[in-house]
């Protein structure tokens, strides 16, 4: 029997066929958005209480679309604890609510390895979509363990180019539609491009950009001195982005699903052919001198010309190198599978997946004024112009 609201209308999504046992994973990184850019720029603060609220909205949306089970990350900073308390307090009749299971780590390391372990466990326990609350680093760590499971990154970090800003309710709806099988993976997901970095024995992968700097030590990791930048490689470059990829995006835009990327050679004033004013960090719009910009083709290693410095992946310095260490950057098409929220909801609209026909009860429809009793008797209002 179709579930009905009090007015006889079918509850949205109540009759849609779903895959039994649909499972969605949620990884909320409690450490996202904590780096030096809090000090050198006006980056926004994203408290863990809001991450908890985002998770609760995700859970509600997944439940409404038919998801049976949520696998939730655990942490030592209160995000999972807030979810547990709120979920236990939920009132009966507030809507369909999936079971929430907490994936525990022993021990919690407080590093990127936590994200990899959580994603690996959720994948092994049947999650078909994993929602990530974090920044570029969180997604990069998750992609090491996600395999063919779709990732849905939501931005809660400092300087995010890969995760997008989506309201959690909308994101949860998209995740639920994919997890329950009502939207096919081939029309709702795409395989992300990545940049593979090799520096001697060191190996790193970037989802967005690789920047070569003349700074010779990793230090605080975050990049925020454009005068030291020499080479920039981007898997994609959007003109509306924040971060280093905005440098390329404002001159040579490349979409996330385009086959190529973009390479930029930066220069001092004597060699620059142009200057771009780019938002390289929150609150930091800097002039960046450009010598050359060109397409970056997949599968063709690019040899770095800088003799000594550091390589940053997705905005954070990771590798130090010297003259004896050759460095190459290669664009590849074997990155993580990513859920495309726009594509999922466009498919939902085209297929009317969230639309159900209204049902009417037999007999006359009673109209009430908000009370449970009958409409009270009212005397007709006399027209004053008719008084004698």
CSV table of C-alpha atoms in Angstrom, one decimal:
chain,number,residue,atom,x,y,z
A,1,UNK,CA,0.0,0.0,0.0
A,2,UNK,CA,1.2,3.5,-0.8
A,3,UNK,CA,2.3,5.6,2.2
A,4,UNK,CA,0.1,8.7,2.5
A,5,UNK,CA,0.3,12.0,4.2
A,6,UNK,CA,-2.6,13.3,6.3
A,7,UNK,CA,-4.2,15.0,3.3
A,8,UNK,CA,-4.2,11.9,1.2
A,9,UNK,CA,-1.2,12.7,-1.0
A,10,UNK,CA,1.5,10.1,-1.6
A,11,UNK,CA,4.7,10.8,0.3
A,12,UNK,CA,7.4,11.8,-2.2
A,13,UNK,CA,9.5,8.8,-3.1
A,14,UNK,CA,7.3,6.4,-1.2
A,15,UNK,CA,6.5,4.2,-4.2
A,16,UNK,CA,9.8,4.3,-6.1
A,17,UNK,CA,11.6,0.9,-6.6
A,18,UNK,CA,14.9,0.7,-4.8
A,19,UNK,CA,17.8,-1.7,-4.5
A,20,UNK,CA,17.3,-3.7,-1.2
A,21,UNK,CA,20.0,-3.0,1.3
A,22,UNK,CA,21.3,0.2,-0.4
A,23,UNK,CA,24.3,1.6,1.6
A,24,UNK,CA,25.9,5.0,1.7
A,25,UNK,CA,29.2,5.8,3.5
A,26,UNK,CA,29.9,9.2,5.1
A,27,UNK,CA,33.5,10.2,6.1
A,28,UNK,CA,33.6,13.5,8.0
A,29,UNK,CA,37.2,14.7,8.4
A,30,UNK,CA,37.3,16.6,11.7
A,31,UNK,CA,40.7,18.0,10.8
A,32,UNK,CA,39.7,19.6,7.5
A,33,UNK,CA,40.3,23.3,7.3
A,34,UNK,CA,43.2,23.5,9.8
A,35,UNK,CA,46.4,24.9,8.2
A,36,UNK,CA,48.5,28.0,7.9
A,37,UNK,CA,46.0,29.7,5.6
A,38,UNK,CA,44.0,30.4,8.7
A,39,UNK,CA,46.8,32.8,9.6
A,40,UNK,CA,48.0,34.2,6.3
A,41,UNK,CA,44.6,34.6,4.6
A,42,UNK,CA,41.0,35.2,5.6
A,43,UNK,CA,40.0,31.6,5.1
A,44,UNK,CA,36.6,30.6,6.5
A,45,UNK,CA,36.2,28.6,9.6
A,46,UNK,CA,34.2,25.4,9.3
A,47,UNK,CA,33.4,24.1,12.8
A,48,UNK,CA,32.8,20.5,13.6
A,49,UNK,CA,29.3,21.2,14.8
A,50,UNK,CA,28.4,22.2,11.3
A,51,UNK,CA,29.9,19.0,9.9
A,52,UNK,CA,27.7,17.2,12.3
A,53,UNK,CA,24.6,19.1,11.0
A,54,UNK,CA,25.7,18.3,7.5
A,55,UNK,CA,25.8,14.6,8.2
A,56,UNK,CA,22.4,14.7,9.8
A,57,UNK,CA,21.0,16.4,6.7
A,58,UNK,CA,22.7,13.8,4.5
A,59,UNK,CA,21.2,11.0,6.6
A,60,UNK,CA,17.7,12.5,6.3
A,61,UNK,CA,18.0,12.9,2.5
A,62,UNK,CA,19.4,9.4,2.0
A,63,UNK,CA,16.5,7.9,4.1
A,64,UNK,CA,13.9,9.8,2.1
A,65,UNK,CA,15.2,8.3,-1.1
A,66,UNK,CA,15.2,4.8,0.1
A,67,UNK,CA,18.7,4.1,1.5
A,68,UNK,CA,18.6,1.4,4.2
A,69,UNK,CA,22.0,1.8,5.9
A,70,UNK,CA,24.5,4.6,6.6
A,71,UNK,CA,28.1,3.7,7.4
A,72,UNK,CA,29.5,6.7,9.5
A,73,UNK,CA,33.1,7.5,10.3
A,74,UNK,CA,34.2,7.8,13.9
A,75,UNK,CA,36.5,10.4,15.3
A,76,UNK,CA,37.9,11.8,18.5
A,77,UNK,CA,36.7,15.4,18.0
A,78,UNK,CA,32.9,15.1,18.4
A,79,UNK,CA,31.5,14.9,14.9
A,80,UNK,CA,30.4,11.2,15.2
A,81,UNK,CA,29.3,11.7,18.8
A,82,UNK,CA,27.0,14.6,17.8
A,83,UNK,CA,25.5,12.4,15.0
A,84,UNK,CA,24.9,9.5,17.4
A,85,UNK,CA,23.1,11.8,20.0
A,86,UNK,CA,20.9,13.5,17.4
A,87,UNK,CA,20.1,10.2,15.7
A,88,UNK,CA,19.1,8.6,18.9
A,89,UNK,CA,16.8,11.6,19.7
A,90,UNK,CA,14.9,11.4,16.4
A,91,UNK,CA,11.2,11.4,16.8
A,92,UNK,CA,8.9,8.7,15.3
A,93,UNK,CA,7.0,10.0,12.3
A,94,UNK,CA,9.7,12.4,11.1
A,95,UNK,CA,10.2,10.4,8.0
A,96,UNK,CA,12.1,7.3,6.9
A,97,UNK,CA,15.4,7.0,8.7
A,98,UNK,CA,18.1,4.5,7.7
A,99,UNK,CA,20.1,2.5,10.1
A,100,UNK,CA,23.4,4.2,11.1
A,101,UNK,CA,26.4,2.1,11.8
A,102,UNK,CA,29.6,3.6,13.0
A,103,UNK,CA,32.9,2.4,11.5
A,104,UNK,CA,35.5,2.4,14.3
A,105,UNK,CA,39.2,2.7,13.8
A,106,UNK,CA,41.7,1.2,16.3
A,107,UNK,CA,43.6,3.3,16.8
A,108,UNK,CA,42.6,6.7,15.4
A,109,UNK,CA,45.9,8.2,14.1
A,110,UNK,CA,44.7,11.7,13.2
A,111,UNK,CA,46.4,11.4,9.7
A,112,UNK,CA,45.3,10.7,6.1
A,113,UNK,CA,45.6,7.0,6.8
A,114,UNK,CA,42.4,7.3,8.9
A,115,UNK,CA,40.5,8.4,5.7
A,116,UNK,CA,42.0,5.6,3.7
A,117,UNK,CA,41.1,3.0,6.3
A,118,UNK,CA,37.6,4.3,6.7
A,119,UNK,CA,36.9,4.3,2.9
A,120,UNK,CA,38.4,0.8,2.5
A,121,UNK,CA,36.2,-0.5,5.3
A,122,UNK,CA,33.1,1.1,3.9
A,123,UNK,CA,33.8,-0.2,0.4
A,124,UNK,CA,34.3,-3.7,1.8
A,125,UNK,CA,31.0,-3.5,3.8
A,126,UNK,CA,28.9,-2.7,0.7
A,127,UNK,CA,28.8,1.1,0.3
A,128,UNK,CA,28.2,2.1,-3.3
A,129,UNK,CA,28.6,5.8,-2.6
A,130,UNK,CA,30.9,7.5,-0.1
A,131,UNK,CA,30.3,11.1,0.8
A,132,UNK,CA,33.4,13.0,2.0
A,133,UNK,CA,33.3,16.1,4.2
A,134,UNK,CA,36.8,17.6,3.8
A,135,UNK,CA,39.2,19.3,1.5
A,136,UNK,CA,41.4,18.4,-1.4
A,137,UNK,CA,43.6,16.4,0.8
A,138,UNK,CA,40.7,14.3,2.2
A,139,UNK,CA,39.6,13.4,-1.3
A,140,UNK,CA,43.1,12.6,-2.4
A,141,UNK,CA,43.5,10.2,0.5
A,142,UNK,CA,40.1,8.6,-0.1
A,143,UNK,CA,40.8,8.1,-3.8
A,144,UNK,CA,43.7,5.7,-2.8
A,145,UNK,CA,41.2,3.3,-1.4
A,146,UNK,CA,37.9,3.9,-3.1
A,147,UNK,CA,38.3,1.6,-6.1
A,148,UNK,CA,35.2,1.7,-8.2
A,149,UNK,CA,33.0,3.1,-5.5
A,150,UNK,CA,31.7,6.6,-6.3
A,151,UNK,CA,32.9,9.5,-4.2
A,152,UNK,CA,30.9,12.6,-3.4
A,153,UNK,CA,33.2,15.3,-2.1
A,154,UNK,CA,31.6,18.2,-0.1
A,155,UNK,CA,33.8,21.1,0.7
A,156,UNK,CA,34.6,21.7,4.4
A,157,UNK,CA,38.3,22.6,4.0
A,158,UNK,CA,40.4,25.7,3.5
A,159,UNK,CA,41.3,25.9,-0.1
A,160,UNK,CA,39.2,23.5,-2.1
A,161,UNK,CA,39.2,23.1,-5.8
A,162,UNK,CA,38.1,19.5,-6.1
A,163,UNK,CA,35.2,19.2,-3.6
A,164,UNK,CA,32.2,21.4,-4.6
A,165,UNK,CA,29.9,23.4,-2.4
A,166,UNK,CA,26.6,21.6,-2.3
A,167,UNK,CA,23.9,21.8,0.3
A,168,UNK,CA,24.0,18.5,2.2
A,169,UNK,CA,20.3,17.8,1.6
A,170,UNK,CA,20.7,18.1,-2.2
A,171,UNK,CA,23.9,16.0,-2.1
A,172,UNK,CA,22.3,13.3,0.1
A,173,UNK,CA,19.4,13.1,-2.4
A,174,UNK,CA,21.8,12.5,-5.3
A,175,UNK,CA,23.8,10.0,-3.3
A,176,UNK,CA,20.6,8.1,-2.4
A,177,UNK,CA,19.3,8.0,-6.0
A,178,UNK,CA,22.6,6.5,-7.1
A,179,UNK,CA,22.9,4.1,-4.2
A,180,UNK,CA,19.4,2.8,-4.7
A,181,UNK,CA,20.0,2.1,-8.4
A,182,UNK,CA,17.4,4.5,-9.8
A,183,UNK,CA,20.2,6.4,-11.6
A,184,UNK,CA,22.8,4.3,-13.4
A,185,UNK,CA,26.4,4.9,-12.5
A,186,UNK,CA,27.4,5.4,-16.2
A,187,UNK,CA,25.2,8.5,-16.5
A,188,UNK,CA,25.7,9.8,-12.9
A,189,UNK,CA,29.5,9.4,-12.4
A,190,UNK,CA,32.8,10.1,-14.2
A,191,UNK,CA,36.3,8.9,-13.8
A,192,UNK,CA,38.5,11.9,-12.6
A,193,UNK,CA,41.8,12.9,-14.2
A,194,UNK,CA,44.9,12.8,-12.0
A,195,UNK,CA,48.5,14.1,-12.1
A,196,UNK,CA,51.2,11.5,-11.3
A,197,UNK,CA,54.4,12.9,-9.9
A,198,UNK,CA,57.6,11.0,-9.8
A,199,UNK,CA,60.7,12.5,-8.1
A,200,UNK,CA,63.3,9.8,-7.7
A,201,UNK,CA,61.8,7.1,-5.5
A,202,UNK,CA,59.0,9.5,-4.3
A,203,UNK,CA,55.5,9.2,-5.8
A,204,UNK,CA,52.5,11.5,-5.3
A,205,UNK,CA,49.2,11.9,-7.0
A,206,UNK,CA,47.3,15.2,-7.4
A,207,UNK,CA,43.6,15.6,-8.2
A,208,UNK,CA,43.8,19.2,-9.2
A,209,UNK,CA,47.2,20.7,-9.6
A,210,UNK,CA,50.9,20.3,-9.2
A,211,UNK,CA,53.1,23.3,-8.5
A,212,UNK,CA,56.8,23.5,-8.6
A,213,UNK,CA,58.3,26.1,-6.3
A,214,UNK,CA,61.8,27.4,-5.7
A,215,UNK,CA,61.3,27.0,-1.9
A,216,UNK,CA,63.7,24.2,-0.9
A,217,UNK,CA,61.9,22.9,2.2
A,218,UNK,CA,58.4,21.5,2.8
A,219,UNK,CA,57.9,23.7,5.9
A,220,UNK,CA,54.3,24.4,6.7
A,221,UNK,CA,53.3,22.7,3.4
A,222,UNK,CA,50.8,25.4,2.3
A,223,UNK,CA,51.7,27.5,-0.8
A,224,UNK,CA,51.1,31.2,-0.4
A,225,UNK,CA,54.1,33.0,-2.0
A,226,UNK,CA,53.4,33.3,-5.8
A,227,UNK,CA,56.9,34.8,-6.4
A,228,UNK,CA,58.4,31.4,-5.7
A,229,UNK,CA,56.1,29.5,-8.2
A,230,UNK,CA,57.8,28.3,-11.4
A,231,UNK,CA,55.7,25.6,-13.0
A,232,UNK,CA,52.0,24.7,-12.7
A,233,UNK,CA,50.2,21.6,-14.0
A,234,UNK,CA,46.4,21.3,-13.8
A,235,UNK,CA,44.2,18.3,-14.4
A,236,UNK,CA,41.4,20.8,-14.8
A,237,UNK,CA,41.2,24.5,-14.5
A,238,UNK,CA,37.9,26.4,-13.8
A,239,UNK,CA,37.6,30.2,-14.0
A,240,UNK,CA,35.5,30.2,-10.8
A,241,UNK,CA,38.0,28.2,-8.8
A,242,UNK,CA,39.9,29.2,-5.7
A,243,UNK,CA,43.6,28.2,-5.4
A,244,UNK,CA,46.4,27.7,-7.8
A,245,UNK,CA,44.3,26.2,-10.6
A,246,UNK,CA,42.6,29.6,-10.9
A,247,UNK,CA,45.8,30.9,-12.5
A,248,UNK,CA,45.2,28.5,-15.5
A,249,UNK,CA,41.4,28.7,-15.3
A,250,UNK,CA,41.4,32.5,-16.0
A,251,UNK,CA,43.5,32.1,-19.1
A,252,UNK,CA,43.0,28.6,-20.4
A,253,UNK,CA,39.9,27.0,-18.9
A,254,UNK,CA,39.7,23.1,-19.0
A,255,UNK,CA,36.7,21.2,-17.7
A,256,UNK,CA,36.8,18.2,-15.3
A,257,UNK,CA,35.9,15.8,-18.0
A,258,UNK,CA,38.0,17.2,-20.9
A,259,UNK,CA,40.6,14.8,-22.2
A,260,UNK,CA,43.5,17.2,-21.7
A,261,UNK,CA,44.8,19.4,-18.8
A,262,UNK,CA,46.8,22.6,-18.9
A,263,UNK,CA,50.5,23.4,-18.1
A,264,UNK,CA,51.7,26.9,-17.1
A,265,UNK,CA,55.3,28.3,-17.0
A,266,UNK,CA,55.5,31.2,-14.6
A,267,UNK,CA,58.3,33.8,-14.7
A,268,UNK,CA,59.9,36.9,-13.3
A,269,UNK,CA,59.2,40.3,-14.8
A,270,UNK,CA,61.9,40.0,-17.4
A,271,UNK,CA,60.4,36.9,-19.1
A,272,UNK,CA,56.7,37.4,-18.5
A,273,UNK,CA,54.4,37.7,-21.5
A,274,UNK,CA,51.3,38.4,-19.4
A,275,UNK,CA,50.0,38.8,-15.9
A,276,UNK,CA,46.9,37.3,-14.4
A,277,UNK,CA,45.2,38.5,-11.3
A,278,UNK,CA,44.1,35.2,-9.6
A,279,UNK,CA,42.5,34.2,-6.3
A,280,UNK,CA,45.3,31.9,-5.2
A,281,UNK,CA,43.9,31.5,-1.6
A,282,UNK,CA,40.8,32.8,0.4
A,283,UNK,CA,41.3,36.6,0.7
A,284,UNK,CA,44.4,36.6,-1.5
A,285,UNK,CA,44.1,37.9,-5.0
A,286,UNK,CA,47.6,38.2,-6.4
A,287,UNK,CA,49.2,39.2,-9.7
A,288,UNK,CA,51.0,36.2,-11.2
A,289,UNK,CA,53.4,36.6,-14.1
A,290,UNK,CA,53.0,34.1,-17.0
A,291,UNK,CA,55.6,33.1,-19.5
A,292,UNK,CA,53.8,30.3,-21.3
A,293,UNK,CA,50.5,28.3,-21.1
A,294,UNK,CA,49.6,25.3,-23.2
A,295,UNK,CA,47.5,22.1,-23.2
A,296,UNK,CA,48.7,19.1,-21.2
A,297,UNK,CA,48.1,15.8,-23.0
A,298,UNK,CA,47.5,12.6,-21.2
A,299,UNK,CA,50.2,9.9,-21.0
A,300,UNK,CA,53.1,12.3,-21.8
A,301,UNK,CA,55.5,12.8,-18.9
A,302,UNK,CA,56.6,16.4,-18.5
A,303,UNK,CA,60.1,16.9,-17.2
A,304,UNK,CA,60.4,19.7,-14.6
A,305,UNK,CA,63.0,22.3,-15.5
A,306,UNK,CA,63.6,23.7,-12.0
A,307,UNK,CA,66.8,22.3,-10.6
A,308,UNK,CA,66.1,22.6,-6.9
A,309,UNK,CA,62.9,23.2,-4.9
A,310,UNK,CA,59.7,21.5,-3.7
A,311,UNK,CA,56.7,19.9,-5.5
A,312,UNK,CA,53.3,20.7,-4.1
A,313,UNK,CA,50.2,18.6,-4.9
A,314,UNK,CA,46.8,20.2,-4.6
A,315,UNK,CA,48.3,23.2,-2.8
A,316,UNK,CA,50.5,21.5,-0.2
A,317,UNK,CA,54.3,20.9,-0.5
A,318,UNK,CA,55.1,17.2,-0.3
A,319,UNK,CA,58.4,16.5,-2.1
A,320,UNK,CA,61.8,18.2,-1.8
A,321,UNK,CA,64.2,17.7,-4.7
A,322,UNK,CA,67.7,18.7,-5.8
A,323,UNK,CA,69.7,18.7,-9.0
A,324,UNK,CA,70.3,14.9,-8.8
A,325,UNK,CA,66.6,14.1,-8.7
A,326,UNK,CA,64.6,14.3,-11.9
A,327,UNK,CA,61.0,15.2,-11.5
A,328,UNK,CA,58.2,14.4,-14.0
A,329,UNK,CA,54.5,15.1,-14.0
A,330,UNK,CA,52.1,13.0,-16.1
A,331,UNK,CA,48.3,13.5,-16.7
A,332,UNK,CA,46.3,10.2,-16.4
A,333,UNK,CA,42.6,9.3,-16.7
A,334,UNK,CA,42.6,6.7,-13.9
A,335,UNK,CA,41.5,8.8,-10.9
A,336,UNK,CA,38.6,8.1,-8.6
A,337,UNK,CA,35.1,7.6,-9.7
A,338,UNK,CA,33.1,10.8,-8.8
A,339,UNK,CA,29.4,11.3,-8.4
A,340,UNK,CA,28.1,14.2,-10.6
A,341,UNK,CA,25.3,15.8,-8.5
A,342,UNK,CA,24.1,17.9,-11.5
A,343,UNK,CA,23.8,14.8,-13.7
A,344,UNK,CA,22.0,12.7,-11.0
A,345,UNK,CA,19.4,15.4,-10.4
A,346,UNK,CA,19.0,16.1,-14.1
A,347,UNK,CA,18.3,12.4,-14.6
A,348,UNK,CA,15.8,12.5,-11.7
A,349,UNK,CA,14.0,15.4,-13.2
A,350,UNK,CA,13.9,13.9,-16.7
A,351,UNK,CA,12.7,10.5,-15.4
A,352,UNK,CA,10.4,12.1,-12.8
A,353,UNK,CA,12.1,9.8,-10.2
A,354,UNK,CA,11.0,11.9,-7.3
A,355,UNK,CA,7.4,12.5,-8.5
A,356,UNK,CA,4.4,10.4,-7.5
A,357,UNK,CA,0.8,10.9,-8.6
A,358,UNK,CA,-1.5,12.2,-5.9
A,359,UNK,CA,-4.2,9.9,-4.6
A,360,UNK,CA,-7.7,11.1,-3.6
A,361,UNK,CA,-10.0,9.5,-1.1
A,362,UNK,CA,-13.5,8.7,-2.2
A,363,UNK,CA,-16.3,11.0,-1.1
A,364,UNK,CA,-16.4,14.7,-0.5
A,365,UNK,CA,-13.3,16.5,0.7
A,366,UNK,CA,-13.6,18.2,4.0
A,367,UNK,CA,-11.8,21.5,4.5
A,368,UNK,CA,-10.8,22.4,8.0
A,369,UNK,CA,-9.3,25.5,9.4
A,370,UNK,CA,-6.5,23.7,11.2
A,371,UNK,CA,-8.6,22.2,14.0
A,372,UNK,CA,-9.9,18.7,14.3
A,373,UNK,CA,-13.5,19.7,14.7
A,374,UNK,CA,-16.1,20.8,12.2
A,375,UNK,CA,-16.1,24.2,10.6
A,376,UNK,CA,-17.9,26.6,13.1
A,377,UNK,CA,-21.2,28.2,12.2
A,378,UNK,CA,-20.8,31.9,11.1
A,379,UNK,CA,-23.6,34.4,10.8
A,380,UNK,CA,-23.7,36.2,7.4
A,381,UNK,CA,-22.1,39.7,7.5
A,382,UNK,CA,-24.6,42.5,7.0
A,383,UNK,CA,-23.8,45.1,4.4
A,384,UNK,CA,-24.0,48.5,6.2
A,385,UNK,CA,-25.3,50.2,3.0
A,386,UNK,CA,-28.5,48.1,3.2
A,387,UNK,CA,-29.4,49.4,6.7
A,388,UNK,CA,-32.6,51.6,6.7
